mmCIF file of C-alpha atoms and ligand atoms in Angstrom:
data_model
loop_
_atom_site.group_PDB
_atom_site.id
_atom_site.type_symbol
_atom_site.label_atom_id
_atom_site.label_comp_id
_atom_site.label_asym_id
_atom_site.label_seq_id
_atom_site.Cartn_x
_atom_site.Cartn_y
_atom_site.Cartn_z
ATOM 1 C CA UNK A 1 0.000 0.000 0.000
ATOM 2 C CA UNK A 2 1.723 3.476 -0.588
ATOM 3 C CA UNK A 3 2.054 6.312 1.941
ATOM 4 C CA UNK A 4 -0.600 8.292 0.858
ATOM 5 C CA UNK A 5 -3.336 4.926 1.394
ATOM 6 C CA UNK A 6 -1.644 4.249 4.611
ATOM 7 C CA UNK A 7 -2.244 8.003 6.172
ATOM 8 C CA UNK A 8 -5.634 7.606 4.713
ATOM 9 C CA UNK A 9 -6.441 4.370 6.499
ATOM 10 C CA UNK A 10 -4.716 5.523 9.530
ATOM 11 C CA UNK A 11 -6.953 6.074 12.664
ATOM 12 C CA UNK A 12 -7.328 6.512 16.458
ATOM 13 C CA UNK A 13 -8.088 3.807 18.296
ATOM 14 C CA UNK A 14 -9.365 3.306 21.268
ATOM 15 C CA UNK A 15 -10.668 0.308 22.215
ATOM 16 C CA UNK A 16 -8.678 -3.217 21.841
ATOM 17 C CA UNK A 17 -9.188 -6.962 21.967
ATOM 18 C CA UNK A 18 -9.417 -7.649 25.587
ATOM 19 C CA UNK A 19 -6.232 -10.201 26.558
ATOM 20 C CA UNK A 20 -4.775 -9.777 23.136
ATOM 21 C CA UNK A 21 -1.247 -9.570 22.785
ATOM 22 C CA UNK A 22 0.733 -7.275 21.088
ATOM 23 C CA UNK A 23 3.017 -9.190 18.683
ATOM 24 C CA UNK A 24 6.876 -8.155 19.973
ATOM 25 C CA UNK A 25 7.973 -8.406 16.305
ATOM 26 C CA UNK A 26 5.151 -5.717 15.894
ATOM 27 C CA UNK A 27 6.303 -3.600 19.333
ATOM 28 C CA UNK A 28 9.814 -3.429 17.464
ATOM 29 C CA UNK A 29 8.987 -2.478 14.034
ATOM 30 C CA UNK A 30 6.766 0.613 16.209
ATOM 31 C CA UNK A 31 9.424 1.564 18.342
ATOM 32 C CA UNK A 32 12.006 1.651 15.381
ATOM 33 C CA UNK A 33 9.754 4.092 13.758
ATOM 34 C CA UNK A 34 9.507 6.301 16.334
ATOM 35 C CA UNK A 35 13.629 6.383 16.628
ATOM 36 C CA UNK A 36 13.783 7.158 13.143
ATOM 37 C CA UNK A 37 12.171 10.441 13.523
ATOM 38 C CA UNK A 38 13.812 13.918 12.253
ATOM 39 C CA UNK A 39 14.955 15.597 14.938
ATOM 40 C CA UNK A 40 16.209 19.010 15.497
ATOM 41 C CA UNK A 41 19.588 19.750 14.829
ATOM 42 C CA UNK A 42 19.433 15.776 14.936
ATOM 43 C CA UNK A 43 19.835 15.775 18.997
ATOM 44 C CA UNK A 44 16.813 12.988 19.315
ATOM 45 C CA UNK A 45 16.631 14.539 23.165
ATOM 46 C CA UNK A 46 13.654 11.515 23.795
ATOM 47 C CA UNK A 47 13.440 8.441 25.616
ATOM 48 C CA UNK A 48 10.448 5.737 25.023
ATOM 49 C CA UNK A 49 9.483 4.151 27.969
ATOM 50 C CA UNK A 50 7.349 0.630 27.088
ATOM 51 C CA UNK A 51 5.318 -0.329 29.227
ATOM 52 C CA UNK A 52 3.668 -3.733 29.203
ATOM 53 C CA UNK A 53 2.675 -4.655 33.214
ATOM 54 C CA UNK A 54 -0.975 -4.431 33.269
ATOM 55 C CA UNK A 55 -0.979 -3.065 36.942
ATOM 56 C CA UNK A 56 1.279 -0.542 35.647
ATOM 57 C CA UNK A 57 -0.989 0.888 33.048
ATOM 58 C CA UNK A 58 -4.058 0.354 35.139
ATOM 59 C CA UNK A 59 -1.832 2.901 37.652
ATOM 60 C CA UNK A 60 -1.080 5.230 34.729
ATOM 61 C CA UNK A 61 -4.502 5.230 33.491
ATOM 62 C CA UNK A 62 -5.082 8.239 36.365
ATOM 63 C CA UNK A 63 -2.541 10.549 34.655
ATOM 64 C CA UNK A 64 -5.420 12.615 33.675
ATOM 65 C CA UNK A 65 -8.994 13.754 34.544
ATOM 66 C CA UNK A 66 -11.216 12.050 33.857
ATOM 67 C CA UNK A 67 -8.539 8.404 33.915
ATOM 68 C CA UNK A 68 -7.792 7.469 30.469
ATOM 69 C CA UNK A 69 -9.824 4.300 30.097
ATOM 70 C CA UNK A 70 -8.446 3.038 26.679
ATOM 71 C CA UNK A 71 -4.510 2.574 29.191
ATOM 72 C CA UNK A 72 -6.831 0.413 31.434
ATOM 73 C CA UNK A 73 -7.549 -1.478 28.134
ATOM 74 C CA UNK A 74 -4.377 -1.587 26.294
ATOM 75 C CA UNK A 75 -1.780 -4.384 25.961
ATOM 76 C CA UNK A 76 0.781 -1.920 25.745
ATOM 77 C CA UNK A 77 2.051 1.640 26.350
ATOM 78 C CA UNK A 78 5.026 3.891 25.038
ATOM 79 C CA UNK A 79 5.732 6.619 27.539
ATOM 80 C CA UNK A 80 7.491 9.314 25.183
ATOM 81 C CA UNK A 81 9.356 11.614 27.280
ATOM 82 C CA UNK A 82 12.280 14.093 26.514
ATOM 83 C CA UNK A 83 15.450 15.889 28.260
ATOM 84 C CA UNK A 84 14.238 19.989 28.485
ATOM 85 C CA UNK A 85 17.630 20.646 28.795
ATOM 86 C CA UNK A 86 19.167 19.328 25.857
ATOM 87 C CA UNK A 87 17.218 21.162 23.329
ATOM 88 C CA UNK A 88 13.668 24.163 22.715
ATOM 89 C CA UNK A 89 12.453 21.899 20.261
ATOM 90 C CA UNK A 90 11.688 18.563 22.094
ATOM 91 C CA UNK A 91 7.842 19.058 22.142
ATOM 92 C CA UNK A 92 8.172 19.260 18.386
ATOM 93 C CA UNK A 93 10.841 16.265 17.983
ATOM 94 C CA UNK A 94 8.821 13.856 20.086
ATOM 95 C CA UNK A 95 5.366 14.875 17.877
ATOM 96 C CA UNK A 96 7.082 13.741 15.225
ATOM 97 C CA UNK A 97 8.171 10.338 17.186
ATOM 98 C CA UNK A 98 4.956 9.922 18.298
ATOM 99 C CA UNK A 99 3.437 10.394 14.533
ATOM 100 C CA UNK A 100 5.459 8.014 12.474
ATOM 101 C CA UNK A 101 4.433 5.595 15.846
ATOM 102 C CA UNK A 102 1.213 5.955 15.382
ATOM 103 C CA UNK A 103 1.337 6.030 11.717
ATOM 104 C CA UNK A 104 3.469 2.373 11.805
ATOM 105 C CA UNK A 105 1.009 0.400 14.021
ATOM 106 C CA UNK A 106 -2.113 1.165 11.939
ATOM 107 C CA UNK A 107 -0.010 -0.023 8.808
ATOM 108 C CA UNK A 108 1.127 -3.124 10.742
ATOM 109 C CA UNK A 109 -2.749 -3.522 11.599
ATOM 110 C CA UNK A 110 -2.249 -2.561 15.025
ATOM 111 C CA UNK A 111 -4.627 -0.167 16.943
ATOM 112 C CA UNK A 112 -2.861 3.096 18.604
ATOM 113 C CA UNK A 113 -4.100 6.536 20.554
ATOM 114 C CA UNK A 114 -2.309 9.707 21.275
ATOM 115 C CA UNK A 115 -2.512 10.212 24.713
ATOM 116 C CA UNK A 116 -1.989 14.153 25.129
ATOM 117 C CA UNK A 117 0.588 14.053 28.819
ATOM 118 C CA UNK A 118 2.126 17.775 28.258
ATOM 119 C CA UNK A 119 0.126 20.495 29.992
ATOM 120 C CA UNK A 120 -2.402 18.501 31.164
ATOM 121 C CA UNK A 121 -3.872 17.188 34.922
ATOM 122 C CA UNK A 122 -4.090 14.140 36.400
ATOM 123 C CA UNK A 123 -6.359 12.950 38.994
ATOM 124 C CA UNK A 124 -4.647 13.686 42.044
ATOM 125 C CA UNK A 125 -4.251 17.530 40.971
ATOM 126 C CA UNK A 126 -0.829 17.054 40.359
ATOM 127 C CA UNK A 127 0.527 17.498 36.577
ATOM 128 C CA UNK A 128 0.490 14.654 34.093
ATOM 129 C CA UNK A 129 3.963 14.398 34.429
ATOM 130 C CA UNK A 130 4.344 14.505 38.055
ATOM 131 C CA UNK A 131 1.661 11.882 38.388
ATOM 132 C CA UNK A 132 3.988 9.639 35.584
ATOM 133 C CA UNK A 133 7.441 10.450 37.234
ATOM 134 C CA UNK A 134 6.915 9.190 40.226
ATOM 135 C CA UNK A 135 5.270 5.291 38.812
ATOM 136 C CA UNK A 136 8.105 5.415 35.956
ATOM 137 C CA UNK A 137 10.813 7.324 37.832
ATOM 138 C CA UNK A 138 12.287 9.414 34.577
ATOM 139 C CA UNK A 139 14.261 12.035 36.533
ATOM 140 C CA UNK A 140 13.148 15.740 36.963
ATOM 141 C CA UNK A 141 14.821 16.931 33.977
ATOM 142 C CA UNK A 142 12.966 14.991 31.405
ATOM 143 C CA UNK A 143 9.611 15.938 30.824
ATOM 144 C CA UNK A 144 6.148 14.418 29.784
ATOM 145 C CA UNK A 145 5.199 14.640 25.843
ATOM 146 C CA UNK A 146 2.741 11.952 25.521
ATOM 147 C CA UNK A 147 1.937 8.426 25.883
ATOM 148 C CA UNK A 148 0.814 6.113 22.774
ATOM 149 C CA UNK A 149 -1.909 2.788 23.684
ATOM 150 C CA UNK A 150 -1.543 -0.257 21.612
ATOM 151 C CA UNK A 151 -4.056 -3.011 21.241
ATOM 152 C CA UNK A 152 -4.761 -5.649 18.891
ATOM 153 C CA UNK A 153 -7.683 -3.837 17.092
ATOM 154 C CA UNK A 154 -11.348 -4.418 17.677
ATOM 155 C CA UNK A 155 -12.965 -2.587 15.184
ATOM 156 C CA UNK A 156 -11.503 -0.784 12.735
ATOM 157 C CA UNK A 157 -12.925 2.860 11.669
ATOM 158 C CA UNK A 158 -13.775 3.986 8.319
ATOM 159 C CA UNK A 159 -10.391 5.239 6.564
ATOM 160 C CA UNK A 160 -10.228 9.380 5.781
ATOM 161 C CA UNK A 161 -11.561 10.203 2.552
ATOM 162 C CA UNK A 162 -9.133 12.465 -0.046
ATOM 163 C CA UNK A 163 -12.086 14.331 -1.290
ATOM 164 C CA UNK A 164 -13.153 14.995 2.053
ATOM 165 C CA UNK A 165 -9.878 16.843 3.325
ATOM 166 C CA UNK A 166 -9.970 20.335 4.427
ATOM 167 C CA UNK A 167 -8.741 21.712 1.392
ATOM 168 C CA UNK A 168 -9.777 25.431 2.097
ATOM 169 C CA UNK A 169 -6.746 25.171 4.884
ATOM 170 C CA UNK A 170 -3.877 25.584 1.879
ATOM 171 C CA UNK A 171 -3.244 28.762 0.785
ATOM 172 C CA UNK A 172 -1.097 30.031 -2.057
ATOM 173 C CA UNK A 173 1.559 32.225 -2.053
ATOM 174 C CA UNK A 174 -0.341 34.678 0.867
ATOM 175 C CA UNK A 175 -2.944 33.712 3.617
HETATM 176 C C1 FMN B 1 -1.599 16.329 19.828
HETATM 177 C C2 FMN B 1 -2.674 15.283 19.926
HETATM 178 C C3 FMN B 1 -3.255 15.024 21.149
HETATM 179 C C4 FMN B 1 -4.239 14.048 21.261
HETATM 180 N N1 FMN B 1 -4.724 13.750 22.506
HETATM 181 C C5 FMN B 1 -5.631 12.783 22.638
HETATM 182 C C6 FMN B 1 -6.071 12.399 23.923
HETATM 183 O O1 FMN B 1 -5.586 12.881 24.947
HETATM 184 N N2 FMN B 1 -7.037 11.459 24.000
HETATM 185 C C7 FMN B 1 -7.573 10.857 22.883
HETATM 186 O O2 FMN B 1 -8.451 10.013 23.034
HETATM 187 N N3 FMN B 1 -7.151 11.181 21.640
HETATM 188 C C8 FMN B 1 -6.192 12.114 21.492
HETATM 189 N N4 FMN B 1 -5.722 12.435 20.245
HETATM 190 C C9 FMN B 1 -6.289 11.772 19.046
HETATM 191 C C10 FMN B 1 -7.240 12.712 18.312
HETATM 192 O O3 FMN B 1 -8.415 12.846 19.083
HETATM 193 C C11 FMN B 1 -7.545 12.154 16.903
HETATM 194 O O4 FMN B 1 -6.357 12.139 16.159
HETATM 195 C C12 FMN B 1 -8.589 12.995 16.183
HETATM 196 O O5 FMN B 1 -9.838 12.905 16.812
HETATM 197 C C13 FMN B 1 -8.748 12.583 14.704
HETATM 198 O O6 FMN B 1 -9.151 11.228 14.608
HETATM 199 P P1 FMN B 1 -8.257 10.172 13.818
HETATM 200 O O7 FMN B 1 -6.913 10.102 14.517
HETATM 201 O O8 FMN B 1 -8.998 8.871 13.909
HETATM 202 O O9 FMN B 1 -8.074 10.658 12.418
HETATM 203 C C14 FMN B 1 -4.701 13.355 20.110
HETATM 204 C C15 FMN B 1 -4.093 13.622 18.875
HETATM 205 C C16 FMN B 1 -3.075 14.543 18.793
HETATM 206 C C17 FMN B 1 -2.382 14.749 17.452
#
């Protein structure tokens, strides 16, 4: 299928087989996509945490109000976090990690979520990322970009439509 099909068929998902197991093969091919990102200056200042204990994620799942119910559900996590310090452009290097992630497991049939961790509350008041450091333990320097589900697919949603994109968004030459 070419790249343009792929993005098409691409979705959020957020409900998954319950007991299904994540293929490792599959995990891999994911988590190599996400290191092959661009990056900035090419400093890659992120660090995937996988996380496949199911008390773990059921712990996780109250990293934000109202507790993210598709982590209770998923087989898997990936915890994308990133050193401040290293470089200003880390929210923007781990998007793009957590894009071609996302983008990989649909085309390996695999059902993903963006779950948004920056700037956001968790159930306890505290931040997203204070609520994540202390079950992970990524030190105080690294911070909280977001957190990717993966399940074996229940039911897939239609795929986007070409003649239905936004096309009224591209402008030429001036806004
Ligand atoms: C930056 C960003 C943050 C997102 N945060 C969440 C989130 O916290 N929870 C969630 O269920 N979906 C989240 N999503 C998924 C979007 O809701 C989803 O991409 C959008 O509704 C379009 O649907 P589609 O991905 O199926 O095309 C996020 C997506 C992005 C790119």
């Amino acid at each position: 299928m070419e790249l343009l099909e792929l993005m098409q068929k691409r979705r959020s998902i957020r409900q998954y087989v319950p007991g299904a197991a994540v293929p490792e093969e599959t995990l891999q091919k994911v988590l190599q996509a996400g290191l092959l990102a661009a990056s900035g200056k090419a400093i890659r200042p992120w660090e995937l945490i996988v996380v496949r204990n199911h008390e773990t994620l059921q712990a996780m799942s109250g990293c934000r109000v109202p507790a993210v119910k598709m982590l209770q559900g998923a087989d898997c996590a990936i915890v994308v976090i990133a050193d401040g310090e290293k470089t200003d452009v880390w929210t923007e290097d781990c998007s793009v990690v957590m894009a071609n992630m996302h983008l990989m497991a649909d085309a390996l049939g695999l059902g993903s979520c963006w779950v948004q961790g920056r700037l956001r509350q968790a159930s306890d008041g505290r931040t997203s990322e204070e609520f994540l450091r202390d079950i992970l333990g990524y030190p105080e320097t690294y911070h909280l970009e977001a957190i990717l589900t993966l399940g074996v697919i229940e039911h897939h949603p239609h795929p986007h439509t070409l003649e239905h994109l936004l096309y009224e968004k591209i402008h030429h030459e001036k806004f």
